[in-house]
PDB file of C-alpha atoms and ligand atoms in Angstrom:
ATOM      1  CA  MET A 135     -16.704  16.413 -20.375  1.00  0.00           C
ATOM      2  CA  THR A 136     -16.471  13.765 -17.638  1.00  0.00           C
ATOM      3  CA  ASP A 137     -12.809  12.874 -16.920  1.00  0.00           C
ATOM      4  CA  ARG A 138     -12.033   9.157 -16.985  1.00  0.00           C
ATOM      5  CA  TYR A 139      -9.964   7.288 -14.425  1.00  0.00           C
ATOM      6  CA  ALA A 140      -9.539   3.587 -13.638  1.00  0.00           C
ATOM      7  CA  VAL A 141      -7.664   1.034 -11.585  1.00  0.00           C
ATOM      8  CA  VAL A 142      -5.639  -1.512 -13.551  1.00  0.00           C
ATOM      9  CA  GLY A 143      -4.563  -4.898 -12.209  1.00  0.00           C
ATOM     10  CA  HIS A 144      -4.737  -8.670 -12.636  1.00  0.00           C
ATOM     11  CA  PRO A 145      -7.047  -9.852 -11.143  1.00  0.00           C
ATOM     12  CA  ILE A 146      -9.221  -6.756 -10.682  1.00  0.00           C
ATOM     13  CA  SER A 147     -12.880  -7.752 -10.228  1.00  0.00           C
ATOM     14  CA  HIS A 148     -12.519  -7.708  -6.405  1.00  0.00           C
ATOM     15  CA  SER A 149     -11.140  -4.135  -6.340  1.00  0.00           C
ATOM     16  CA  GLN A 150     -12.803  -1.673  -3.975  1.00  0.00           C
ATOM     17  CA  SER A 151     -11.216   1.319  -5.724  1.00  0.00           C
ATOM     18  CA  PRO A 152     -14.185   2.127  -8.036  1.00  0.00           C
ATOM     19  CA  ARG A 153     -16.479   2.339  -4.990  1.00  0.00           C
ATOM     20  CA  ILE A 154     -13.997   4.499  -3.085  1.00  0.00           C
ATOM     21  CA  HIS A 155     -13.416   6.963  -5.924  1.00  0.00           C
ATOM     22  CA  ALA A 156     -17.125   7.189  -6.758  1.00  0.00           C
ATOM     23  CA  ALA A 157     -17.703   8.183  -3.128  1.00  0.00           C
ATOM     24  CA  PHE A 158     -14.846  10.738  -3.274  1.00  0.00           C
ATOM     25  CA  ALA A 159     -16.193  12.249  -6.528  1.00  0.00           C
ATOM     26  CA  ALA A 160     -19.714  12.585  -5.101  1.00  0.00           C
ATOM     27  CA  GLN A 161     -18.384  14.122  -1.895  1.00  0.00           C
ATOM     28  CA  THR A 162     -16.136  16.699  -3.627  1.00  0.00           C
ATOM     29  CA  GLY A 163     -18.450  17.400  -6.588  1.00  0.00           C
ATOM     30  CA  GLN A 164     -15.779  16.394  -9.108  1.00  0.00           C
ATOM     31  CA  ASP A 165     -17.020  15.364 -12.563  1.00  0.00           C
ATOM     32  CA  LEU A 166     -15.246  12.056 -13.139  1.00  0.00           C
ATOM     33  CA  SER A 167     -15.858   8.384 -13.823  1.00  0.00           C
ATOM     34  CA  TYR A 168     -13.731   5.559 -12.400  1.00  0.00           C
ATOM     35  CA  SER A 169     -13.749   1.966 -13.649  1.00  0.00           C
ATOM     36  CA  ALA A 170     -11.739  -1.270 -13.246  1.00  0.00           C
ATOM     37  CA  LEU A 171      -9.452  -2.474 -16.049  1.00  0.00           C
ATOM     38  CA  LEU A 172      -8.180  -6.028 -16.314  1.00  0.00           C
ATOM     39  CA  ALA A 173      -4.813  -6.058 -18.111  1.00  0.00           C
ATOM     40  CA  PRO A 174      -3.319  -9.315 -19.419  1.00  0.00           C
ATOM     41  CA  LEU A 175      -0.223 -10.312 -17.406  1.00  0.00           C
ATOM     42  CA  GLU A 176       2.033  -9.469 -20.367  1.00  0.00           C
ATOM     43  CA  GLY A 177      -0.104  -6.562 -21.572  1.00  0.00           C
ATOM     44  CA  PHE A 178       0.182  -3.714 -19.060  1.00  0.00           C
ATOM     45  CA  ALA A 179       1.719  -1.115 -21.409  1.00  0.00           C
ATOM     46  CA  GLN A 180      -0.750  -1.835 -24.199  1.00  0.00           C
ATOM     47  CA  THR A 181      -3.718  -1.563 -21.836  1.00  0.00           C
ATOM     48  CA  VAL A 182      -2.480   1.809 -20.564  1.00  0.00           C
ATOM     49  CA  ASP A 183      -1.702   3.017 -24.120  1.00  0.00           C
ATOM     50  CA  GLU A 184      -5.284   2.236 -25.155  1.00  0.00           C
ATOM     51  CA  PHE A 185      -6.822   3.896 -22.103  1.00  0.00           C
ATOM     52  CA  ARG A 186      -4.691   6.976 -22.689  1.00  0.00           C
ATOM     53  CA  ALA A 187      -5.513   7.114 -26.409  1.00  0.00           C
ATOM     54  CA  ALA A 188      -9.210   7.017 -25.476  1.00  0.00           C
ATOM     55  CA  GLY A 189      -8.734  10.126 -23.327  1.00  0.00           C
ATOM     56  CA  GLY A 190      -8.120   8.527 -19.899  1.00  0.00           C
ATOM     57  CA  LYS A 191      -6.674  11.036 -17.411  1.00  0.00           C
ATOM     58  CA  GLY A 192      -5.227   8.810 -14.728  1.00  0.00           C
ATOM     59  CA  LEU A 193      -4.829   5.308 -13.365  1.00  0.00           C
ATOM     60  CA  ASN A 194      -4.364   3.545 -10.092  1.00  0.00           C
ATOM     61  CA  VAL A 195      -2.143   0.521 -10.482  1.00  0.00           C
ATOM     62  CA  THR A 196      -2.365  -2.586  -8.354  1.00  0.00           C
ATOM     63  CA  VAL A 197      -0.826  -6.064  -8.140  1.00  0.00           C
ATOM     64  CA  PRO A 198       1.171  -7.171 -10.075  1.00  0.00           C
ATOM     65  CA  PHE A 199       1.823  -4.082 -12.203  1.00  0.00           C
ATOM     66  CA  LYS A 200       3.358  -1.484  -9.854  1.00  0.00           C
ATOM     67  CA  PRO A 201       6.910  -2.116 -11.153  1.00  0.00           C
ATOM     68  CA  ASP A 202       5.586  -2.035 -14.773  1.00  0.00           C
ATOM     69  CA  ALA A 203       3.930   1.316 -14.053  1.00  0.00           C
ATOM     70  CA  TRP A 204       7.221   2.627 -12.670  1.00  0.00           C
ATOM     71  CA  GLN A 205       8.869   1.665 -15.975  1.00  0.00           C
ATOM     72  CA  TYR A 206       5.982   3.100 -18.021  1.00  0.00           C
ATOM     73  CA  ALA A 207       6.104   6.564 -16.440  1.00  0.00           C
ATOM     74  CA  SER A 208       8.347   9.168 -18.050  1.00  0.00           C
ATOM     75  CA  GLN A 209       8.645  11.186 -14.811  1.00  0.00           C
ATOM     76  CA  HIS A 210       8.442  10.103 -11.171  1.00  0.00           C
ATOM     77  CA  SER A 211       7.851  11.599  -7.786  1.00  0.00           C
ATOM     78  CA  GLU A 212      10.766  11.082  -5.430  1.00  0.00           C
ATOM     79  CA  ARG A 213       8.814   8.511  -3.399  1.00  0.00           C
ATOM     80  CA  ALA A 214       7.926   6.483  -6.522  1.00  0.00           C
ATOM     81  CA  ALA A 215      11.504   6.588  -7.793  1.00  0.00           C
ATOM     82  CA  ARG A 216      12.724   5.363  -4.406  1.00  0.00           C
ATOM     83  CA  ALA A 217      10.174   2.518  -4.238  1.00  0.00           C
ATOM     84  CA  GLU A 218      10.728   1.572  -7.913  1.00  0.00           C
ATOM     85  CA  ALA A 219       6.960   1.064  -7.906  1.00  0.00           C
ATOM     86  CA  VAL A 220       4.069   3.298  -9.014  1.00  0.00           C
ATOM     87  CA  ASN A 221       0.432   3.067  -7.886  1.00  0.00           C
ATOM     88  CA  THR A 222      -0.754   6.369  -9.406  1.00  0.00           C
ATOM     89  CA  LEU A 223      -0.308   7.477 -13.013  1.00  0.00           C
ATOM     90  CA  VAL A 224      -1.174  10.941 -14.303  1.00  0.00           C
ATOM     91  CA  LEU A 225      -1.712  10.659 -18.054  1.00  0.00           C
ATOM     92  CA  GLU A 226      -0.952  13.799 -20.029  1.00  0.00           C
ATOM     93  CA  ARG A 227      -0.434  14.339 -23.733  1.00  0.00           C
ATOM     94  CA  ASP A 228       3.339  14.571 -23.652  1.00  0.00           C
ATOM     95  CA  ARG A 229       4.241  13.028 -20.307  1.00  0.00           C
ATOM     96  CA  VAL A 230       3.182  10.283 -17.921  1.00  0.00           C
ATOM     97  CA  TYR A 231       3.827  11.107 -14.277  1.00  0.00           C
ATOM     98  CA  GLY A 232       4.210   8.232 -11.817  1.00  0.00           C
ATOM     99  CA  ASP A 233       3.636   8.604  -8.080  1.00  0.00           C
ATOM    100  CA  ASN A 234       3.338   6.180  -5.174  1.00  0.00           C
ATOM    101  CA  THR A 235       0.798   7.033  -2.490  1.00  0.00           C
ATOM    102  CA  ASP A 236       1.005   3.729  -0.564  1.00  0.00           C
ATOM    103  CA  GLY A 237       3.518   5.037   1.988  1.00  0.00           C
ATOM    104  CA  PRO A 238       1.615   8.243   2.824  1.00  0.00           C
ATOM    105  CA  GLY A 239      -1.616   6.205   2.886  1.00  0.00           C
ATOM    106  CA  LEU A 240      -0.234   3.784   5.463  1.00  0.00           C
ATOM    107  CA  LEU A 241       1.244   6.598   7.525  1.00  0.00           C
ATOM    108  CA  ARG A 242      -2.006   8.482   7.662  1.00  0.00           C
ATOM    109  CA  ASP A 243      -3.947   5.380   8.643  1.00  0.00           C
ATOM    110  CA  LEU A 244      -1.422   4.586  11.383  1.00  0.00           C
ATOM    111  CA  THR A 245      -0.972   8.070  12.797  1.00  0.00           C
ATOM    112  CA  VAL A 246      -4.331   9.795  12.221  1.00  0.00           C
ATOM    113  CA  ASN A 247      -6.853   6.921  12.220  1.00  0.00           C
ATOM    114  CA  GLN A 248      -5.088   4.593  14.670  1.00  0.00           C
ATOM    115  CA  GLY A 249      -3.430   7.368  16.726  1.00  0.00           C
ATOM    116  CA  CYS A 250      -0.009   5.727  16.621  1.00  0.00           C
ATOM    117  CA  THR A 251       3.308   7.510  17.257  1.00  0.00           C
ATOM    118  CA  LEU A 252       6.243   6.121  15.289  1.00  0.00           C
ATOM    119  CA  GLN A 253       9.130   8.329  16.350  1.00  0.00           C
ATOM    120  CA  ASP A 254      11.747   6.387  18.362  1.00  0.00           C
ATOM    121  CA  GLN A 255       9.709   3.176  18.069  1.00  0.00           C
ATOM    122  CA  ARG A 256      11.107  -0.228  17.126  1.00  0.00           C
ATOM    123  CA  ILE A 257       9.355  -1.283  13.924  1.00  0.00           C
ATOM    124  CA  VAL A 258       9.586  -4.536  11.977  1.00  0.00           C
ATOM    125  CA  VAL A 259       8.359  -4.793   8.401  1.00  0.00           C
ATOM    126  CA  ILE A 260       7.801  -8.444   7.461  1.00  0.00           C
ATOM    127  CA  GLY A 261       8.264  -9.041   3.730  1.00  0.00           C
ATOM    128  CA  ALA A 262      10.680  -7.604   1.193  1.00  0.00           C
ATOM    129  CA  GLY A 263       8.665  -7.395  -2.021  1.00  0.00           C
ATOM    130  CA  GLY A 264       7.012  -4.469  -3.762  1.00  0.00           C
ATOM    131  CA  ALA A 265       4.537  -3.824  -0.947  1.00  0.00           C
ATOM    132  CA  ALA A 266       7.370  -3.457   1.571  1.00  0.00           C
ATOM    133  CA  ALA A 267       9.421  -1.232  -0.762  1.00  0.00           C
ATOM    134  CA  GLY A 268       6.423   1.084  -1.161  1.00  0.00           C
ATOM    135  CA  ILE A 269       6.171   1.915   2.561  1.00  0.00           C
ATOM    136  CA  LEU A 270       9.791   2.071   3.761  1.00  0.00           C
ATOM    137  CA  ALA A 271      10.569   5.694   2.876  1.00  0.00           C
ATOM    138  CA  ALA A 272       7.430   6.950   4.613  1.00  0.00           C
ATOM    139  CA  LEU A 273       8.166   4.888   7.736  1.00  0.00           C
ATOM    140  CA  LEU A 274      11.791   6.056   7.903  1.00  0.00           C
ATOM    141  CA  ALA A 275      10.677   9.678   7.548  1.00  0.00           C
ATOM    142  CA  THR A 276       8.937   9.366  10.933  1.00  0.00           C
ATOM    143  CA  GLN A 277      12.337   8.784  12.571  1.00  0.00           C
ATOM    144  CA  PRO A 278      11.735   5.394  14.167  1.00  0.00           C
ATOM    145  CA  GLY A 279      14.321   4.235  16.703  1.00  0.00           C
ATOM    146  CA  GLU A 280      14.974   1.228  14.505  1.00  0.00           C
ATOM    147  CA  LEU A 281      13.392  -0.369  11.449  1.00  0.00           C
ATOM    148  CA  VAL A 282      14.048  -4.052  10.748  1.00  0.00           C
ATOM    149  CA  ILE A 283      13.023  -5.669   7.451  1.00  0.00           C
ATOM    150  CA  ALA A 284      12.524  -9.412   7.954  1.00  0.00           C
ATOM    151  CA  ASN A 285      11.827 -11.765   5.083  1.00  0.00           C
ATOM    152  CA  ARG A 286      11.412 -15.499   4.434  1.00  0.00           C
ATOM    153  CA  THR A 287      14.247 -15.095   1.918  1.00  0.00           C
ATOM    154  CA  ALA A 288      16.739 -13.175   4.064  1.00  0.00           C
ATOM    155  CA  SER A 289      18.896 -11.967   1.157  1.00  0.00           C
ATOM    156  CA  LYS A 290      15.996  -9.880  -0.217  1.00  0.00           C
ATOM    157  CA  ALA A 291      15.559  -8.163   3.151  1.00  0.00           C
ATOM    158  CA  LEU A 292      19.262  -7.337   3.262  1.00  0.00           C
ATOM    159  CA  GLU A 293      19.177  -5.901  -0.271  1.00  0.00           C
ATOM    160  CA  LEU A 294      16.114  -3.788   0.478  1.00  0.00           C
ATOM    161  CA  ALA A 295      17.651  -2.470   3.711  1.00  0.00           C
ATOM    162  CA  GLU A 296      20.789  -1.493   1.798  1.00  0.00           C
ATOM    163  CA  ARG A 297      18.677   0.390  -0.782  1.00  0.00           C
ATOM    164  CA  PHE A 298      17.052   2.520   1.943  1.00  0.00           C
ATOM    165  CA  SER A 299      19.999   2.794   4.344  1.00  0.00           C
ATOM    166  CA  ASP A 300      20.608   6.497   3.593  1.00  0.00           C
ATOM    167  CA  LEU A 301      17.128   7.329   4.968  1.00  0.00           C
ATOM    168  CA  GLY A 302      17.560   6.049   8.522  1.00  0.00           C
ATOM    169  CA  PRO A 303      18.413   3.156  10.843  1.00  0.00           C
ATOM    170  CA  VAL A 304      17.272   0.179   8.751  1.00  0.00           C
ATOM    171  CA  SER A 305      18.574  -3.393   8.719  1.00  0.00           C
ATOM    172  CA  GLY A 306      17.514  -6.701   7.168  1.00  0.00           C
ATOM    173  CA  CYS A 307      17.319 -10.319   8.352  1.00  0.00           C
ATOM    174  CA  GLY A 308      15.494 -13.642   7.990  1.00  0.00           C
ATOM    175  CA  LEU A 309      12.318 -14.475   9.936  1.00  0.00           C
ATOM    176  CA  ALA A 310      13.983 -16.903  12.392  1.00  0.00           C
ATOM    177  CA  GLU A 311      16.485 -14.201  13.424  1.00  0.00           C
ATOM    178  CA  LEU A 312      13.599 -12.244  14.968  1.00  0.00           C
ATOM    179  CA  ALA A 313      13.512 -14.695  17.891  1.00  0.00           C
ATOM    180  CA  GLY A 314      14.082 -12.874  21.166  1.00  0.00           C
ATOM    181  CA  ASP A 315      13.528  -9.435  19.654  1.00  0.00           C
ATOM    182  CA  ARG A 316      10.540  -7.301  20.727  1.00  0.00           C
ATOM    183  CA  PHE A 317       8.919  -4.594  18.612  1.00  0.00           C
ATOM    184  CA  ASP A 318       6.498  -1.722  19.250  1.00  0.00           C
ATOM    185  CA  LEU A 319       4.968  -2.051  15.777  1.00  0.00           C
ATOM    186  CA  LEU A 320       4.857  -5.091  13.496  1.00  0.00           C
ATOM    187  CA  ILE A 321       3.778  -4.591   9.869  1.00  0.00           C
ATOM    188  CA  ASN A 322       2.927  -7.545   7.661  1.00  0.00           C
ATOM    189  CA  ALA A 323       3.873  -6.635   4.076  1.00  0.00           C
ATOM    190  CA  THR A 324       4.002 -10.224   2.819  1.00  0.00           C
ATOM    191  CA  ALA A 325       1.526 -11.810   0.444  1.00  0.00           C
ATOM    192  CA  ALA A 326       0.884 -14.617   2.985  1.00  0.00           C
ATOM    193  CA  SER A 327      -2.633 -13.414   3.910  1.00  0.00           C
ATOM    194  CA  LEU A 328      -3.696 -13.931   0.289  1.00  0.00           C
ATOM    195  CA  ASP A 329      -3.096 -17.661   0.875  1.00  0.00           C
ATOM    196  CA  ASN A 330      -4.806 -17.392   4.271  1.00  0.00           C
ATOM    197  CA  GLN A 331      -1.440 -17.942   5.976  1.00  0.00           C
ATOM    198  CA  CYS A 332       0.643 -16.179   8.587  1.00  0.00           C
ATOM    199  CA  PRO A 333       4.402 -15.810   7.974  1.00  0.00           C
ATOM    200  CA  ALA A 334       6.425 -18.227  10.136  1.00  0.00           C
ATOM    201  CA  LEU A 335       7.245 -15.801  12.939  1.00  0.00           C
ATOM    202  CA  PRO A 336       8.875 -16.757  16.234  1.00  0.00           C
ATOM    203  CA  ALA A 337       6.963 -16.261  19.492  1.00  0.00           C
ATOM    204  CA  GLY A 338       7.904 -13.460  21.877  1.00  0.00           C
ATOM    205  CA  MET A 339       8.171 -10.518  19.414  1.00  0.00           C
ATOM    206  CA  ILE A 340       5.236  -8.684  20.988  1.00  0.00           C
ATOM    207  CA  HIS A 341       4.924  -6.776  24.282  1.00  0.00           C
ATOM    208  CA  SER A 342       1.772  -5.512  25.953  1.00  0.00           C
ATOM    209  CA  GLY A 343       1.940  -2.158  24.103  1.00  0.00           C
ATOM    210  CA  SER A 344       2.723  -3.537  20.625  1.00  0.00           C
ATOM    211  CA  GLY A 345       0.548  -2.906  17.594  1.00  0.00           C
ATOM    212  CA  ALA A 346       0.258  -5.214  14.579  1.00  0.00           C
ATOM    213  CA  TYR A 347      -0.779  -3.958  11.144  1.00  0.00           C
ATOM    214  CA  ASP A 348      -1.513  -6.121   8.097  1.00  0.00           C
ATOM    215  CA  LEU A 349      -1.343  -4.346   4.729  1.00  0.00           C
ATOM    216  CA  MET A 350      -3.937  -6.849   3.489  1.00  0.00           C
ATOM    217  CA  TYR A 351      -7.551  -6.595   4.547  1.00  0.00           C
ATOM    218  CA  ALA A 352     -10.482  -8.933   4.888  1.00  0.00           C
ATOM    219  CA  ALA A 353     -13.954  -9.198   6.330  1.00  0.00           C
ATOM    220  CA  HIS A 354     -12.404 -11.044   9.290  1.00  0.00           C
ATOM    221  CA  PRO A 355      -9.052 -10.598  11.061  1.00  0.00           C
ATOM    222  CA  THR A 356      -6.215 -11.980   8.898  1.00  0.00           C
ATOM    223  CA  PRO A 357      -4.078 -14.931  10.087  1.00  0.00           C
ATOM    224  CA  PHE A 358      -1.305 -12.432  10.993  1.00  0.00           C
ATOM    225  CA  MET A 359      -3.728 -10.351  13.071  1.00  0.00           C
ATOM    226  CA  ARG A 360      -4.965 -13.489  14.844  1.00  0.00           C
ATOM    227  CA  TRP A 361      -1.362 -14.530  15.563  1.00  0.00           C
ATOM    228  CA  ALA A 362      -0.590 -11.075  16.979  1.00  0.00           C
ATOM    229  CA  GLN A 363      -3.730 -11.141  19.148  1.00  0.00           C
ATOM    230  CA  ALA A 364      -2.747 -14.557  20.512  1.00  0.00           C
ATOM    231  CA  GLU A 365       0.758 -13.186  21.261  1.00  0.00           C
ATOM    232  CA  GLY A 366      -0.814 -10.376  23.320  1.00  0.00           C
ATOM    233  CA  ALA A 367      -0.745  -7.327  20.994  1.00  0.00           C
ATOM    234  CA  ALA A 368      -2.418  -4.161  22.325  1.00  0.00           C
ATOM    235  CA  TRP A 369      -4.093  -3.616  18.965  1.00  0.00           C
ATOM    236  CA  THR A 370      -4.310  -5.066  15.462  1.00  0.00           C
ATOM    237  CA  ARG A 371      -5.504  -3.422  12.268  1.00  0.00           C
ATOM    238  CA  ASP A 372      -5.896  -4.506   8.652  1.00  0.00           C
ATOM    239  CA  GLY A 373      -5.061  -2.509   5.520  1.00  0.00           C
ATOM    240  CA  LEU A 374      -8.514  -1.244   4.569  1.00  0.00           C
ATOM    241  CA  GLY A 375      -7.754   2.160   6.061  1.00  0.00           C
ATOM    242  CA  MET A 376      -4.512   2.322   4.091  1.00  0.00           C
ATOM    243  CA  LEU A 377      -6.434   1.452   0.916  1.00  0.00           C
ATOM    244  CA  VAL A 378      -8.827   4.357   1.457  1.00  0.00           C
ATOM    245  CA  GLU A 379      -6.041   6.772   2.470  1.00  0.00           C
ATOM    246  CA  GLN A 380      -3.807   5.928  -0.519  1.00  0.00           C
ATOM    247  CA  ALA A 381      -6.858   6.424  -2.735  1.00  0.00           C
ATOM    248  CA  ALA A 382      -7.452   9.857  -1.188  1.00  0.00           C
ATOM    249  CA  GLU A 383      -3.816  10.784  -1.869  1.00  0.00           C
ATOM    250  CA  SER A 384      -4.163   9.652  -5.498  1.00  0.00           C
ATOM    251  CA  PHE A 385      -7.383  11.650  -5.826  1.00  0.00           C
ATOM    252  CA  ALA A 386      -5.525  14.708  -4.518  1.00  0.00           C
ATOM    253  CA  VAL A 387      -2.689  14.171  -7.019  1.00  0.00           C
ATOM    254  CA  TRP A 388      -5.233  14.075  -9.876  1.00  0.00           C
ATOM    255  CA  ARG A 389      -7.798  16.629  -8.765  1.00  0.00           C
ATOM    256  CA  GLY A 390      -6.006  18.937  -6.312  1.00  0.00           C
ATOM    257  CA  VAL A 391      -8.531  18.261  -3.548  1.00  0.00           C
ATOM    258  CA  ARG A 392      -8.210  15.710  -0.737  1.00  0.00           C
ATOM    259  CA  PRO A 393     -11.484  13.981   0.125  1.00  0.00           C
ATOM    260  CA  GLU A 394     -12.649  13.160   3.638  1.00  0.00           C
ATOM    261  CA  THR A 395     -11.943   9.473   4.307  1.00  0.00           C
ATOM    262  CA  HIS A 396     -13.603   8.545   7.601  1.00  0.00           C
ATOM    263  CA  SER A 397     -17.138   8.062   6.248  1.00  0.00           C
ATOM    264  CA  VAL A 398     -15.877   6.186   3.162  1.00  0.00           C
ATOM    265  CA  LEU A 399     -13.865   3.775   5.320  1.00  0.00           C
ATOM    266  CA  LYS A 400     -16.886   3.143   7.516  1.00  0.00           C
ATOM    267  CA  GLN A 401     -19.121   2.531   4.515  1.00  0.00           C
ATOM    268  CA  LEU A 402     -16.589   0.150   2.962  1.00  0.00           C
ATOM    269  CA  ARG A 403     -16.025  -1.801   6.166  1.00  0.00           C
ATOM    270  CA  SER A 404     -19.710  -2.530   6.501  1.00  0.00           C
ATOM    271  CA  GLY A 405     -19.868  -4.026   2.997  1.00  0.00           C
ATOM    272  CA  LEU A 406     -16.657  -6.050   3.118  1.00  0.00           C
ATOM    273  CA  VAL A 407     -16.871  -9.726   2.270  1.00  0.00           C
ATOM    274  CA  THR A 408     -13.592 -10.988   0.780  1.00  0.00           C
ATOM    275  CA  TYR A 409      -9.860 -10.398   0.531  1.00  0.00           C
ATOM    276  CA  GLN A 410      -8.689  -7.634  -1.789  1.00  0.00           C
TER     277      GLN A 410
HETATM  278  P1  ATR B 767       4.149  -7.714  -3.264  1.00  0.00           P
HETATM  279  O1  ATR B 767       4.204  -6.784  -4.432  1.00  0.00           O
HETATM  280  O2  ATR B 767       2.745  -8.000  -2.775  1.00  0.00           O
HETATM  281  O3  ATR B 767       5.066  -7.326  -2.159  1.00  0.00           O
HETATM  282  P2  ATR B 767       6.071  -9.682  -4.054  1.00  0.00           P
HETATM  283  O4  ATR B 767       6.975  -8.608  -4.530  1.00  0.00           O
HETATM  284  O5  ATR B 767       5.916 -10.939  -4.866  1.00  0.00           O
HETATM  285  O6  ATR B 767       4.597  -9.151  -3.843  1.00  0.00           O
HETATM  286  O7  ATR B 767       6.542 -10.081  -2.566  1.00  0.00           O
HETATM  287  C1  ATR B 767       5.838 -11.005  -1.797  1.00  0.00           C
HETATM  288  C2  ATR B 767       6.444 -11.002  -0.391  1.00  0.00           C
HETATM  289  O8  ATR B 767       5.655 -11.859   0.453  1.00  0.00           O
HETATM  290  C3  ATR B 767       7.851 -11.541  -0.329  1.00  0.00           C
HETATM  291  O9  ATR B 767       8.544 -10.893   0.708  1.00  0.00           O
HETATM  292  C4  ATR B 767       7.617 -13.019   0.021  1.00  0.00           C
HETATM  293  O10 ATR B 767       8.713 -13.657   0.639  1.00  0.00           O
HETATM  294  P3  ATR B 767       9.920 -14.275  -0.273  1.00  0.00           P
HETATM  295  O11 ATR B 767      10.722 -13.089  -0.739  1.00  0.00           O
HETATM  296  O12 ATR B 767      10.654 -15.160   0.629  1.00  0.00           O
HETATM  297  O13 ATR B 767       9.236 -14.990  -1.413  1.00  0.00           O
HETATM  298  C5  ATR B 767       6.499 -12.873   1.005  1.00  0.00           C
HETATM  299  N1  ATR B 767       5.665 -14.063   1.205  1.00  0.00           N
HETATM  300  C6  ATR B 767       4.731 -14.570   0.373  1.00  0.00           C
HETATM  301  N2  ATR B 767       4.132 -15.640   0.931  1.00  0.00           N
HETATM  302  C7  ATR B 767       4.692 -15.808   2.149  1.00  0.00           C
HETATM  303  C8  ATR B 767       4.494 -16.733   3.219  1.00  0.00           C
HETATM  304  N3  ATR B 767       3.583 -17.718   3.149  1.00  0.00           N
HETATM  305  N4  ATR B 767       5.253 -16.588   4.347  1.00  0.00           N
HETATM  306  C9  ATR B 767       6.166 -15.594   4.441  1.00  0.00           C
HETATM  307  N5  ATR B 767       6.400 -14.703   3.449  1.00  0.00           N
HETATM  308  C10 ATR B 767       5.668 -14.799   2.326  1.00  0.00           C
END
């Protein structure tokens, strides 16, 4: 029987995940279907209960339900427990396993696809919400020289830095405090691109070798990428590669086989028209 998977979110119609997983299934010869589920904002658990009762084997979880999925799962991977957010659910009869593949997905896109080295680098993560929490453990595991979390609301950056402080040299601050500080890698983990905005960042954070990565993606460079280009960044990249890589990690968690991602990313890029 064909195994059923889906991505659940609100909104969900824009999701690229069904296309990505259909391509992975065809490539690996796995017998599965993958659809998109719209859950009401207050109805995440019920939507998952129904999908599970109907025989669903696994779910990807996207905005705004990653914290709900963390609460829903009865067991967690270490990385999901640390992030307090789940993007991958494995649905079994007597347990629901929650994992978070966002961090490994970003890391693979940065290091393999972009060819970036993170060890000893100065990294700033802009934003202190769920998206930022999902990538911090993976970034700290690469042993950066320093990782700064900067957020519009400084207190949230400080709290997040405290939560991850046992994993490496991480600190938190407000956006204005970044003035005069230069970074090798800047990562935009805010939701600003969704509103077609760039976070209010001071000038002078970028040197001629800096890279700038936006977790969001679009058909055109995001406002953050355009800001970084104007500031003289060596390279900019949006989050489409991370989307494909986190999907491949989820696929591996479910099916035990990791699909090839390069061709899928290329195919997706050519058909891209809107924000995620
Ligand atoms: P997500 O799960 O996508 O991270 P979230 O948890 O609501 O969503 O967090 C959104 C993040 O984007 C926050 O860090 C938010 O900053 P505040 O904590 O100050 O609200 C940040 N953010 C959203 N819009 C922004 C903007 N226009 N400029 C700067 N930061 C923004």
